[in-house]
PDB file of C-alpha atoms and ligand atoms in Angstrom:
ATOM      1  CA  MET A  28       0.441  -0.021   0.091  1.00 82.00           C
ATOM      2  CA  ASN A  29       1.400   3.573  -0.732  1.00 87.00           C
ATOM      3  CA  GLY A  30       2.294   5.998   1.889  1.00 93.00           C
ATOM      4  CA  LYS A  31       1.116   9.406   1.738  1.00 96.00           C
ATOM      5  CA  VAL A  32       2.924  12.788   0.918  1.00 98.00           C
ATOM      6  CA  TRP A  33       2.588  15.866   3.144  1.00 98.00           C
ATOM      7  CA  LEU A  34       3.408  18.783   1.474  1.00 98.00           C
ATOM      8  CA  VAL A  35       4.254  21.295   4.637  1.00 98.00           C
ATOM      9  CA  GLY A  36       5.061  24.662   4.774  1.00 98.00           C
ATOM     10  CA  ALA A  37       7.621  25.439   7.739  1.00 98.00           C
ATOM     11  CA  GLY A  38       6.838  29.212   7.868  1.00 98.00           C
ATOM     12  CA  PRO A  39       9.283  31.955   7.318  1.00 97.00           C
ATOM     13  CA  GLY A  40      11.660  31.293   9.535  1.00 97.00           C
ATOM     14  CA  ASP A  41      10.774  31.622  12.903  1.00 97.00           C
ATOM     15  CA  PRO A  42      10.093  28.035  14.577  1.00 97.00           C
ATOM     16  CA  GLU A  43       7.473  29.341  16.636  1.00 97.00           C
ATOM     17  CA  LEU A  44       5.455  30.403  13.356  1.00 97.00           C
ATOM     18  CA  LEU A  45       5.103  26.678  12.710  1.00 97.00           C
ATOM     19  CA  THR A  46       1.448  25.453  12.478  1.00 98.00           C
ATOM     20  CA  LEU A  47       0.172  22.802  14.847  1.00 98.00           C
ATOM     21  CA  LYS A  48      -0.962  20.659  11.465  1.00 98.00           C
ATOM     22  CA  ALA A  49       2.748  20.759  10.948  1.00 98.00           C
ATOM     23  CA  VAL A  50       4.229  19.791  14.138  1.00 98.00           C
ATOM     24  CA  LYS A  51       1.790  16.616  13.830  1.00 98.00           C
ATOM     25  CA  ALA A  52       2.473  15.904  10.240  1.00 98.00           C
ATOM     26  CA  LEU A  53       6.842  16.250  11.621  1.00 98.00           C
ATOM     27  CA  ASN A  54       6.158  13.970  14.218  1.00 97.00           C
ATOM     28  CA  GLN A  55       4.557  11.410  12.435  1.00 97.00           C
ATOM     29  CA  ALA A  56       6.838  11.308   9.314  1.00 98.00           C
ATOM     30  CA  ASP A  57       9.267   8.279   8.267  1.00 98.00           C
ATOM     31  CA  VAL A  58      11.202  10.478   6.143  1.00 98.00           C
ATOM     32  CA  VAL A  59      11.537  13.981   5.530  1.00 97.00           C
ATOM     33  CA  MET A  60      12.686  16.374   2.829  1.00 96.00           C
ATOM     34  CA  ILE A  61      13.451  19.641   3.710  1.00 95.00           C
ATOM     35  CA  ASP A  62      14.334  22.739   1.037  1.00 91.00           C
ATOM     36  CA  ASP A  63      16.783  24.970   1.769  1.00 87.00           C
ATOM     37  CA  LEU A  64      14.602  28.020   3.106  1.00 90.00           C
ATOM     38  CA  VAL A  65      13.494  25.758   5.804  1.00 95.00           C
ATOM     39  CA  ASN A  66      14.794  26.677   9.542  1.00 96.00           C
ATOM     40  CA  PRO A  67      16.744  23.145  10.642  1.00 95.00           C
ATOM     41  CA  ALA A  68      14.951  23.983  14.012  1.00 97.00           C
ATOM     42  CA  VAL A  69      11.618  22.634  13.169  1.00 97.00           C
ATOM     43  CA  LEU A  70      13.114  19.459  12.552  1.00 97.00           C
ATOM     44  CA  GLU A  71      13.167  18.919  16.338  1.00 97.00           C
ATOM     45  CA  HIS A  72       9.532  17.964  15.857  1.00 98.00           C
ATOM     46  CA  CYS A  73      10.663  14.934  13.973  1.00 97.00           C
ATOM     47  CA  SER A  74      10.855  11.727  16.029  1.00 95.00           C
ATOM     48  CA  GLY A  75      12.974   9.637  14.063  1.00 91.00           C
ATOM     49  CA  ALA A  76      12.078  10.410  10.623  1.00 97.00           C
ATOM     50  CA  ARG A  77      15.459  10.194   8.284  1.00 97.00           C
ATOM     51  CA  ILE A  78      15.809  13.612   7.071  1.00 96.00           C
ATOM     52  CA  ILE A  79      16.887  14.084   3.602  1.00 95.00           C
ATOM     53  CA  ARG A  80      18.099  18.016   2.626  1.00 92.00           C
ATOM     54  CA  VAL A  81      16.854  18.630  -1.287  1.00 90.00           C
ATOM     55  CA  GLY A  82      17.674  22.358  -1.353  1.00 79.00           C
ATOM     56  CA  LYS A  83      18.689  23.646  -4.638  1.00 66.00           C
ATOM     57  CA  ARG A  84      21.596  25.520  -2.644  1.00 59.00           C
ATOM     58  CA  GLY A  85      22.375  22.048  -0.698  1.00 47.00           C
ATOM     59  CA  GLY A  86      23.245  20.211  -3.808  1.00 47.00           C
ATOM     60  CA  CYS A  87      20.788  18.201  -5.407  1.00 48.00           C
ATOM     61  CA  ARG A  88      22.224  17.095  -9.003  1.00 50.00           C
ATOM     62  CA  SER A  89      21.858  18.512 -12.336  1.00 42.00           C
ATOM     63  CA  THR A  90      17.503  18.439 -12.897  1.00 50.00           C
ATOM     64  CA  PRO A  91      16.676  18.992  -9.046  1.00 78.00           C
ATOM     65  CA  GLN A  92      12.837  18.860  -9.147  1.00 86.00           C
ATOM     66  CA  GLU A  93      12.489  15.826 -11.232  1.00 89.00           C
ATOM     67  CA  PHE A  94      14.864  14.590  -8.728  1.00 90.00           C
ATOM     68  CA  ILE A  95      12.641  15.338  -5.888  1.00 91.00           C
ATOM     69  CA  HIS A  96       9.623  14.093  -7.234  1.00 94.00           C
ATOM     70  CA  ARG A  97      10.830  11.108  -7.628  1.00 94.00           C
ATOM     71  CA  LEU A  98      12.770  10.529  -4.505  1.00 95.00           C
ATOM     72  CA  MET A  99       8.907  11.347  -2.996  1.00 96.00           C
ATOM     73  CA  LEU A 100       7.189   8.968  -5.105  1.00 96.00           C
ATOM     74  CA  ARG A 101       9.815   6.194  -4.125  1.00 96.00           C
ATOM     75  CA  HIS A 102       9.338   6.707  -0.295  1.00 97.00           C
ATOM     76  CA  ALA A 103       5.440   6.252  -0.848  1.00 96.00           C
ATOM     77  CA  ARG A 104       5.501   3.649  -2.981  1.00 96.00           C
ATOM     78  CA  GLN A 105       7.414   1.973   0.198  1.00 96.00           C
ATOM     79  CA  GLY A 106       4.325   2.865   2.157  1.00 96.00           C
ATOM     80  CA  LYS A 107       6.149   5.346   4.195  1.00 97.00           C
ATOM     81  CA  CYS A 108       4.684   8.987   5.356  1.00 97.00           C
ATOM     82  CA  VAL A 109       6.850  11.233   3.730  1.00 98.00           C
ATOM     83  CA  VAL A 110       6.946  15.469   4.733  1.00 98.00           C
ATOM     84  CA  ARG A 111       7.665  17.661   2.037  1.00 97.00           C
ATOM     85  CA  LEU A 112       8.620  20.458   3.669  1.00 97.00           C
ATOM     86  CA  LYS A 113       8.793  24.043   2.027  1.00 96.00           C
ATOM     87  CA  GLY A 114       9.789  27.621   3.494  1.00 97.00           C
ATOM     88  CA  GLY A 115       6.866  29.658   4.140  1.00 98.00           C
ATOM     89  CA  ASP A 116       3.497  28.253   2.562  1.00 98.00           C
ATOM     90  CA  PRO A 117       3.686  25.482   0.223  1.00 97.00           C
ATOM     91  CA  CYS A 118       1.265  27.065  -2.908  1.00 97.00           C
ATOM     92  CA  ILE A 119       3.106  30.670  -2.749  1.00 97.00           C
ATOM     93  CA  PHE A 120       6.010  30.001  -5.365  1.00 95.00           C
ATOM     94  CA  GLY A 121       6.525  26.983  -3.768  1.00 92.00           C
ATOM     95  CA  ARG A 122       5.749  24.230  -6.401  1.00 91.00           C
ATOM     96  CA  GLY A 123       2.991  22.601  -4.064  1.00 94.00           C
ATOM     97  CA  GLY A 124       0.517  22.270  -6.720  1.00 93.00           C
ATOM     98  CA  GLU A 125       2.784  21.000  -9.015  1.00 92.00           C
ATOM     99  CA  GLU A 126       3.911  18.467  -6.537  1.00 94.00           C
ATOM    100  CA  ALA A 127       0.693  17.282  -5.848  1.00 96.00           C
ATOM    101  CA  GLU A 128      -0.598  17.011  -9.158  1.00 96.00           C
ATOM    102  CA  TRP A 129       2.541  14.681 -10.089  1.00 96.00           C
ATOM    103  CA  LEU A 130       2.212  12.715  -7.190  1.00 96.00           C
ATOM    104  CA  ALA A 131      -2.072  12.213  -8.151  1.00 96.00           C
ATOM    105  CA  ALA A 132      -1.020  11.033 -11.526  1.00 96.00           C
ATOM    106  CA  ARG A 133       0.795   8.285  -9.885  1.00 96.00           C
ATOM    107  CA  GLY A 134      -1.333   7.300  -7.665  1.00 95.00           C
ATOM    108  CA  VAL A 135      -0.405   8.977  -4.481  1.00 96.00           C
ATOM    109  CA  ASP A 136      -2.117  10.953  -2.252  1.00 96.00           C
ATOM    110  CA  SER A 137      -0.932  13.862  -0.856  1.00 97.00           C
ATOM    111  CA  GLU A 138      -1.743  16.746   1.578  1.00 97.00           C
ATOM    112  CA  LEU A 139      -0.862  20.653   1.477  1.00 98.00           C
ATOM    113  CA  VAL A 140      -0.725  21.875   4.931  1.00 98.00           C
ATOM    114  CA  ASN A 141      -0.304  25.988   5.076  1.00 98.00           C
ATOM    115  CA  GLY A 142       2.566  27.825   6.277  1.00 98.00           C
ATOM    116  CA  ILE A 143       3.092  31.318   6.995  1.00 98.00           C
ATOM    117  CA  THR A 144       4.480  32.854   3.892  1.00 98.00           C
ATOM    118  CA  ALA A 145       7.379  35.163   4.063  1.00 98.00           C
ATOM    119  CA  GLY A 146       5.868  38.493   2.408  1.00 98.00           C
ATOM    120  CA  LEU A 147       2.589  37.917   4.964  1.00 98.00           C
ATOM    121  CA  ALA A 148       5.289  37.809   7.866  1.00 97.00           C
ATOM    122  CA  GLY A 149       7.817  40.070   6.929  1.00 97.00           C
ATOM    123  CA  ALA A 150       5.769  42.825   6.822  1.00 97.00           C
ATOM    124  CA  THR A 151       4.214  41.873  10.174  1.00 96.00           C
ATOM    125  CA  ASN A 152       6.943  41.800  12.001  1.00 95.00           C
ATOM    126  CA  CYS A 153       8.194  45.171  10.819  1.00 95.00           C
ATOM    127  CA  GLY A 154       4.690  46.095  12.010  1.00 95.00           C
ATOM    128  CA  ILE A 155       4.156  46.872   8.013  1.00 96.00           C
ATOM    129  CA  SER A 156       0.233  46.097   7.739  1.00 95.00           C
ATOM    130  CA  LEU A 157      -0.339  45.076   4.587  1.00 96.00           C
ATOM    131  CA  THR A 158      -4.396  46.321   4.017  1.00 95.00           C
ATOM    132  CA  LEU A 159      -4.027  48.920   6.225  1.00 93.00           C
ATOM    133  CA  ARG A 160      -7.885  50.588   6.311  1.00 92.00           C
ATOM    134  CA  GLY A 161      -7.937  53.496   4.214  1.00 92.00           C
ATOM    135  CA  ILE A 162      -4.945  53.278   2.868  1.00 92.00           C
ATOM    136  CA  SER A 163      -4.785  50.114   1.251  1.00 94.00           C
ATOM    137  CA  ARG A 164      -7.402  48.061  -0.175  1.00 93.00           C
ATOM    138  CA  GLY A 165      -5.417  45.055  -1.106  1.00 97.00           C
ATOM    139  CA  VAL A 166      -2.502  42.984  -1.668  1.00 98.00           C
ATOM    140  CA  THR A 167      -0.924  41.327  -4.518  1.00 98.00           C
ATOM    141  CA  LEU A 168       1.758  38.784  -4.314  1.00 98.00           C
ATOM    142  CA  VAL A 169       4.316  38.558  -7.085  1.00 97.00           C
ATOM    143  CA  THR A 170       7.573  36.717  -7.988  1.00 95.00           C
ATOM    144  CA  ALA A 171      10.140  39.140  -9.764  1.00 91.00           C
ATOM    145  CA  HIS A 172      11.869  35.775 -11.115  1.00 82.00           C
ATOM    146  CA  THR A 173      10.488  33.779 -13.674  1.00 76.00           C
ATOM    147  CA  GLN A 174      11.308  30.374 -15.258  1.00 74.00           C
ATOM    148  CA  ASP A 175      11.116  31.795 -18.679  1.00 74.00           C
ATOM    149  CA  ASP A 176      12.533  35.107 -17.696  1.00 71.00           C
ATOM    150  CA  SER A 177       9.842  36.744 -19.413  1.00 76.00           C
ATOM    151  CA  SER A 178       8.811  40.154 -17.632  1.00 78.00           C
ATOM    152  CA  LEU A 179       5.870  40.924 -15.688  1.00 86.00           C
ATOM    153  CA  ASN A 180       3.418  43.521 -16.567  1.00 91.00           C
ATOM    154  CA  TRP A 181       4.673  45.889 -13.929  1.00 93.00           C
ATOM    155  CA  SER A 182       2.762  48.984 -15.496  1.00 92.00           C
ATOM    156  CA  ALA A 183      -0.438  46.714 -14.764  1.00 94.00           C
ATOM    157  CA  LEU A 184       0.512  46.260 -11.374  1.00 96.00           C
ATOM    158  CA  ALA A 185       1.394  49.879 -10.656  1.00 96.00           C
ATOM    159  CA  GLN A 186      -2.332  50.487 -11.503  1.00 94.00           C
ATOM    160  CA  SER A 187      -3.920  47.854  -9.980  1.00 94.00           C
ATOM    161  CA  GLY A 188      -3.470  50.576  -6.429  1.00 92.00           C
ATOM    162  CA  THR A 189      -2.972  47.504  -4.146  1.00 97.00           C
ATOM    163  CA  THR A 190       0.334  46.978  -2.032  1.00 98.00           C
ATOM    164  CA  LEU A 191       2.856  45.094  -4.086  1.00 98.00           C
ATOM    165  CA  VAL A 192       4.605  42.486  -2.053  1.00 98.00           C
ATOM    166  CA  VAL A 193       7.557  41.025  -4.110  1.00 98.00           C
ATOM    167  CA  TYR A 194       9.153  37.641  -3.827  1.00 97.00           C
ATOM    168  CA  MET A 195      12.810  36.983  -5.588  1.00 96.00           C
ATOM    169  CA  GLY A 196      13.401  40.546  -6.228  1.00 96.00           C
ATOM    170  CA  VAL A 197      16.660  41.398  -4.480  1.00 97.00           C
ATOM    171  CA  ALA A 198      18.755  40.858  -7.954  1.00 95.00           C
ATOM    172  CA  LYS A 199      15.539  42.718 -10.374  1.00 95.00           C
ATOM    173  CA  LEU A 200      15.478  46.120  -8.109  1.00 97.00           C
ATOM    174  CA  ALA A 201      16.202  48.176 -11.435  1.00 96.00           C
ATOM    175  CA  ASP A 202      13.732  46.572 -13.614  1.00 94.00           C
ATOM    176  CA  ILE A 203      10.784  46.539 -10.965  1.00 96.00           C
ATOM    177  CA  ARG A 204      11.548  50.283 -10.381  1.00 97.00           C
ATOM    178  CA  ASP A 205      11.250  50.929 -14.098  1.00 96.00           C
ATOM    179  CA  GLY A 206       8.616  48.956 -14.609  1.00 95.00           C
ATOM    180  CA  LEU A 207       6.139  50.279 -11.908  1.00 97.00           C
ATOM    181  CA  LEU A 208       7.858  53.984 -12.983  1.00 97.00           C
ATOM    182  CA  ALA A 209       6.385  53.426 -16.324  1.00 95.00           C
ATOM    183  CA  GLY A 210       3.222  52.388 -15.266  1.00 95.00           C
ATOM    184  CA  GLY A 211       2.753  55.759 -12.934  1.00 97.00           C
ATOM    185  CA  MET A 212       3.946  55.015  -9.662  1.00 97.00           C
ATOM    186  CA  SER A 213       5.661  57.667  -8.106  1.00 98.00           C
ATOM    187  CA  ASP A 214       9.505  57.519  -7.539  1.00 98.00           C
ATOM    188  CA  ALA A 215       8.474  58.523  -3.671  1.00 98.00           C
ATOM    189  CA  MET A 216       6.022  55.421  -3.113  1.00 98.00           C
ATOM    190  CA  PRO A 217       7.468  53.681   0.079  1.00 98.00           C
ATOM    191  CA  VAL A 218       9.371  50.957   0.080  1.00 98.00           C
ATOM    192  CA  ALA A 219      10.760  48.269   2.544  1.00 98.00           C
ATOM    193  CA  MET A 220      12.958  45.800   1.717  1.00 98.00           C
ATOM    194  CA  ILE A 221      13.125  43.081   4.696  1.00 98.00           C
ATOM    195  CA  GLU A 222      15.571  40.115   4.365  1.00 98.00           C
ATOM    196  CA  ASN A 223      15.479  37.309   6.884  1.00 98.00           C
ATOM    197  CA  ALA A 224      11.844  38.246   8.112  1.00 97.00           C
ATOM    198  CA  SER A 225      11.082  36.489  11.248  1.00 97.00           C
ATOM    199  CA  LEU A 226      14.632  35.131  12.484  1.00 97.00           C
ATOM    200  CA  PRO A 227      16.882  36.972  14.615  1.00 96.00           C
ATOM    201  CA  GLN A 228      19.178  38.547  11.801  1.00 96.00           C
ATOM    202  CA  GLN A 229      15.896  39.744  10.115  1.00 97.00           C
ATOM    203  CA  ARG A 230      17.233  43.230   8.966  1.00 97.00           C
ATOM    204  CA  GLU A 231      14.853  45.931   7.125  1.00 97.00           C
ATOM    205  CA  CYS A 232      15.698  48.833   5.003  1.00 97.00           C
ATOM    206  CA  ARG A 233      13.197  51.639   4.459  1.00 97.00           C
ATOM    207  CA  SER A 234      13.445  53.595   1.065  1.00 98.00           C
ATOM    208  CA  SER A 235      10.799  54.739  -2.032  1.00 98.00           C
ATOM    209  CA  LEU A 236      10.854  53.115  -5.411  1.00 98.00           C
ATOM    210  CA  GLY A 237      12.880  55.162  -6.875  1.00 98.00           C
ATOM    211  CA  ARG A 238      15.989  55.187  -4.633  1.00 98.00           C
ATOM    212  CA  MET A 239      15.661  51.370  -3.907  1.00 98.00           C
ATOM    213  CA  GLN A 240      17.972  50.118  -6.004  1.00 98.00           C
ATOM    214  CA  LEU A 241      20.751  52.381  -4.379  1.00 98.00           C
ATOM    215  CA  ASP A 242      19.773  52.267  -0.861  1.00 98.00           C
ATOM    216  CA  ALA A 243      19.549  48.087  -1.284  1.00 98.00           C
ATOM    217  CA  LEU A 244      23.348  48.334  -2.436  1.00 98.00           C
ATOM    218  CA  ALA A 245      24.396  50.711   0.399  1.00 98.00           C
ATOM    219  CA  PHE A 246      22.486  48.188   2.938  1.00 98.00           C
ATOM    220  CA  GLU A 247      23.972  45.296   1.189  1.00 98.00           C
ATOM    221  CA  LEU A 248      20.580  43.633   1.068  1.00 98.00           C
ATOM    222  CA  LYS A 249      20.750  40.009   0.153  1.00 97.00           C
ATOM    223  CA  SER A 250      18.413  36.666  -0.301  1.00 96.00           C
ATOM    224  CA  PRO A 251      16.284  35.758   1.061  1.00 97.00           C
ATOM    225  CA  ALA A 252      14.189  39.028   1.059  1.00 98.00           C
ATOM    226  CA  ILE A 253      10.783  40.580   0.218  1.00 98.00           C
ATOM    227  CA  LEU A 254      10.068  43.927  -1.126  1.00 98.00           C
ATOM    228  CA  VAL A 255       6.859  45.590   0.286  1.00 98.00           C
ATOM    229  CA  ILE A 256       5.678  48.740  -2.343  1.00 98.00           C
ATOM    230  CA  GLY A 257       2.989  51.144  -1.351  1.00 97.00           C
ATOM    231  CA  GLU A 258       2.099  53.387   1.153  1.00 96.00           C
ATOM    232  CA  VAL A 259       1.449  51.157   3.753  1.00 96.00           C
ATOM    233  CA  ALA A 260       5.481  51.176   3.940  1.00 96.00           C
ATOM    234  CA  ALA A 261       5.859  54.349   5.057  1.00 94.00           C
ATOM    235  CA  ALA A 262       2.547  54.655   7.325  1.00 73.00           C
ATOM    236  CA  ALA A 263       3.855  51.530   9.449  1.00 64.00           C
ATOM    237  CA  ALA A 264       7.315  53.574   9.944  1.00 61.00           C
ATOM    238  CA  VAL A 265       5.207  56.062  11.474  1.00 61.00           C
ATOM    239  CA  VAL A 266       3.473  53.345  13.962  1.00 61.00           C
ATOM    240  CA  ALA A 267       6.784  52.203  14.502  1.00 59.00           C
ATOM    241  CA  LEU A 268       7.989  55.587  16.099  1.00 59.00           C
ATOM    242  CA  ALA A 269       4.574  56.004  17.575  1.00 62.00           C
ATOM    243  CA  GLN A 270       5.096  52.653  19.846  1.00 60.00           C
ATOM    244  CA  SER A 271       8.884  53.767  20.529  1.00 61.00           C
ATOM    245  CA  ALA A 272       8.367  56.894  21.591  1.00 57.00           C
TER     246      ALA A 272
HETATM  247  N1  SAH B 319       6.895  29.627  -0.771  1.00 67.60           N
HETATM  248  C1  SAH B 319       7.826  31.001   0.284  1.00 67.60           C
HETATM  249  C2  SAH B 319       8.533  31.344  -0.863  1.00 67.60           C
HETATM  250  C3  SAH B 319       9.715  30.670  -1.766  1.00 67.60           C
HETATM  251  S1  SAH B 319      10.285  31.473  -3.139  1.00 67.60           S
HETATM  252  C4  SAH B 319       6.753  31.307   1.136  1.00 67.60           C
HETATM  253  O1  SAH B 319       5.748  31.285   0.634  1.00 67.60           O
HETATM  254  O2  SAH B 319       7.450  32.279   1.763  1.00 67.60           O
HETATM  255  C5  SAH B 319      11.550  32.109  -1.993  1.00 67.60           C
HETATM  256  C6  SAH B 319      11.388  33.667  -2.118  1.00 67.60           C
HETATM  257  O3  SAH B 319      10.938  34.029  -0.635  1.00 67.60           O
HETATM  258  C7  SAH B 319      12.960  34.115  -1.603  1.00 67.60           C
HETATM  259  O4  SAH B 319      13.650  34.844  -2.809  1.00 67.60           O
HETATM  260  C8  SAH B 319      12.644  35.632  -0.636  1.00 67.60           C
HETATM  261  O5  SAH B 319      12.179  36.823  -1.758  1.00 67.60           O
HETATM  262  C9  SAH B 319      11.152  34.583   0.207  1.00 67.60           C
HETATM  263  N2  SAH B 319      11.529  34.642   1.755  1.00 67.60           N
HETATM  264  C10 SAH B 319      11.555  33.263   2.144  1.00 67.60           C
HETATM  265  N3  SAH B 319      12.008  33.402   3.250  1.00 67.60           N
HETATM  266  C11 SAH B 319      12.266  34.246   3.326  1.00 67.60           C
HETATM  267  C12 SAH B 319      12.510  35.035   4.617  1.00 67.60           C
HETATM  268  N4  SAH B 319      12.963  34.355   5.780  1.00 67.60           N
HETATM  269  N5  SAH B 319      12.862  36.608   4.444  1.00 67.60           N
HETATM  270  C13 SAH B 319      12.302  37.454   3.219  1.00 67.60           C
HETATM  271  N6  SAH B 319      12.045  36.905   2.311  1.00 67.60           N
HETATM  272  C14 SAH B 319      11.899  35.726   2.131  1.00 67.60           C
END
């Protein structure tokens, strides 16, 4: 009989942001396949599982995604309970849906378990209310990085009037700025760049659309980081100041 694969979000980094459901899955797992951005501290909830690091930075072979798929399948077909542990939420730029579909096509059951996605965690940790009433009527999560290197319609995003949360944007700051400016966004639009959200080494850099690339350079902003682009990025700074006063 086939086992089952749990596609679990480990949250943004702080082990206390793990869900109870994730803890339960880890506790029952025979095999845990862990991604790069997952804080290994969450593995304390495992009881005797075999831990396999499958992160792309951790040195999987040439076709990592295919390799990961096959590894999940092999263990599930041995009747094992497999946890595939991903940073943040498995379905936000996390291939959770893709993997679930791939497994289903081969007759293996899987279940998706939410995690707190880095963009939401980063903003909240910095006191930024992404949908601050009266200022922002919505939030759009986007990735600046695509497999085929196609460009997003930044102009349309600029005109959406929603707060933008950008994943994988550190190497694309100039493109993002140019696209949003071309769409009519003001160069004074507040931006918060948040590195290592929710971890003790979290850093945040407040800037503006026009200055963000220069400021990120001076700040030595590194991945993993998210960008929050919108009026709320400034409004939150005021809240934070008021709190510390
Ligand atoms: N599934 C993940 C996203 C994976 S894509 C989630 O829901 O959070 C990887 C990108 O996520 C990184 O390039 C970065 O933009 C963002 N990211 C992940 N962890 C982060 C963290 N602790 N702080 C800031 N950004 C993070």
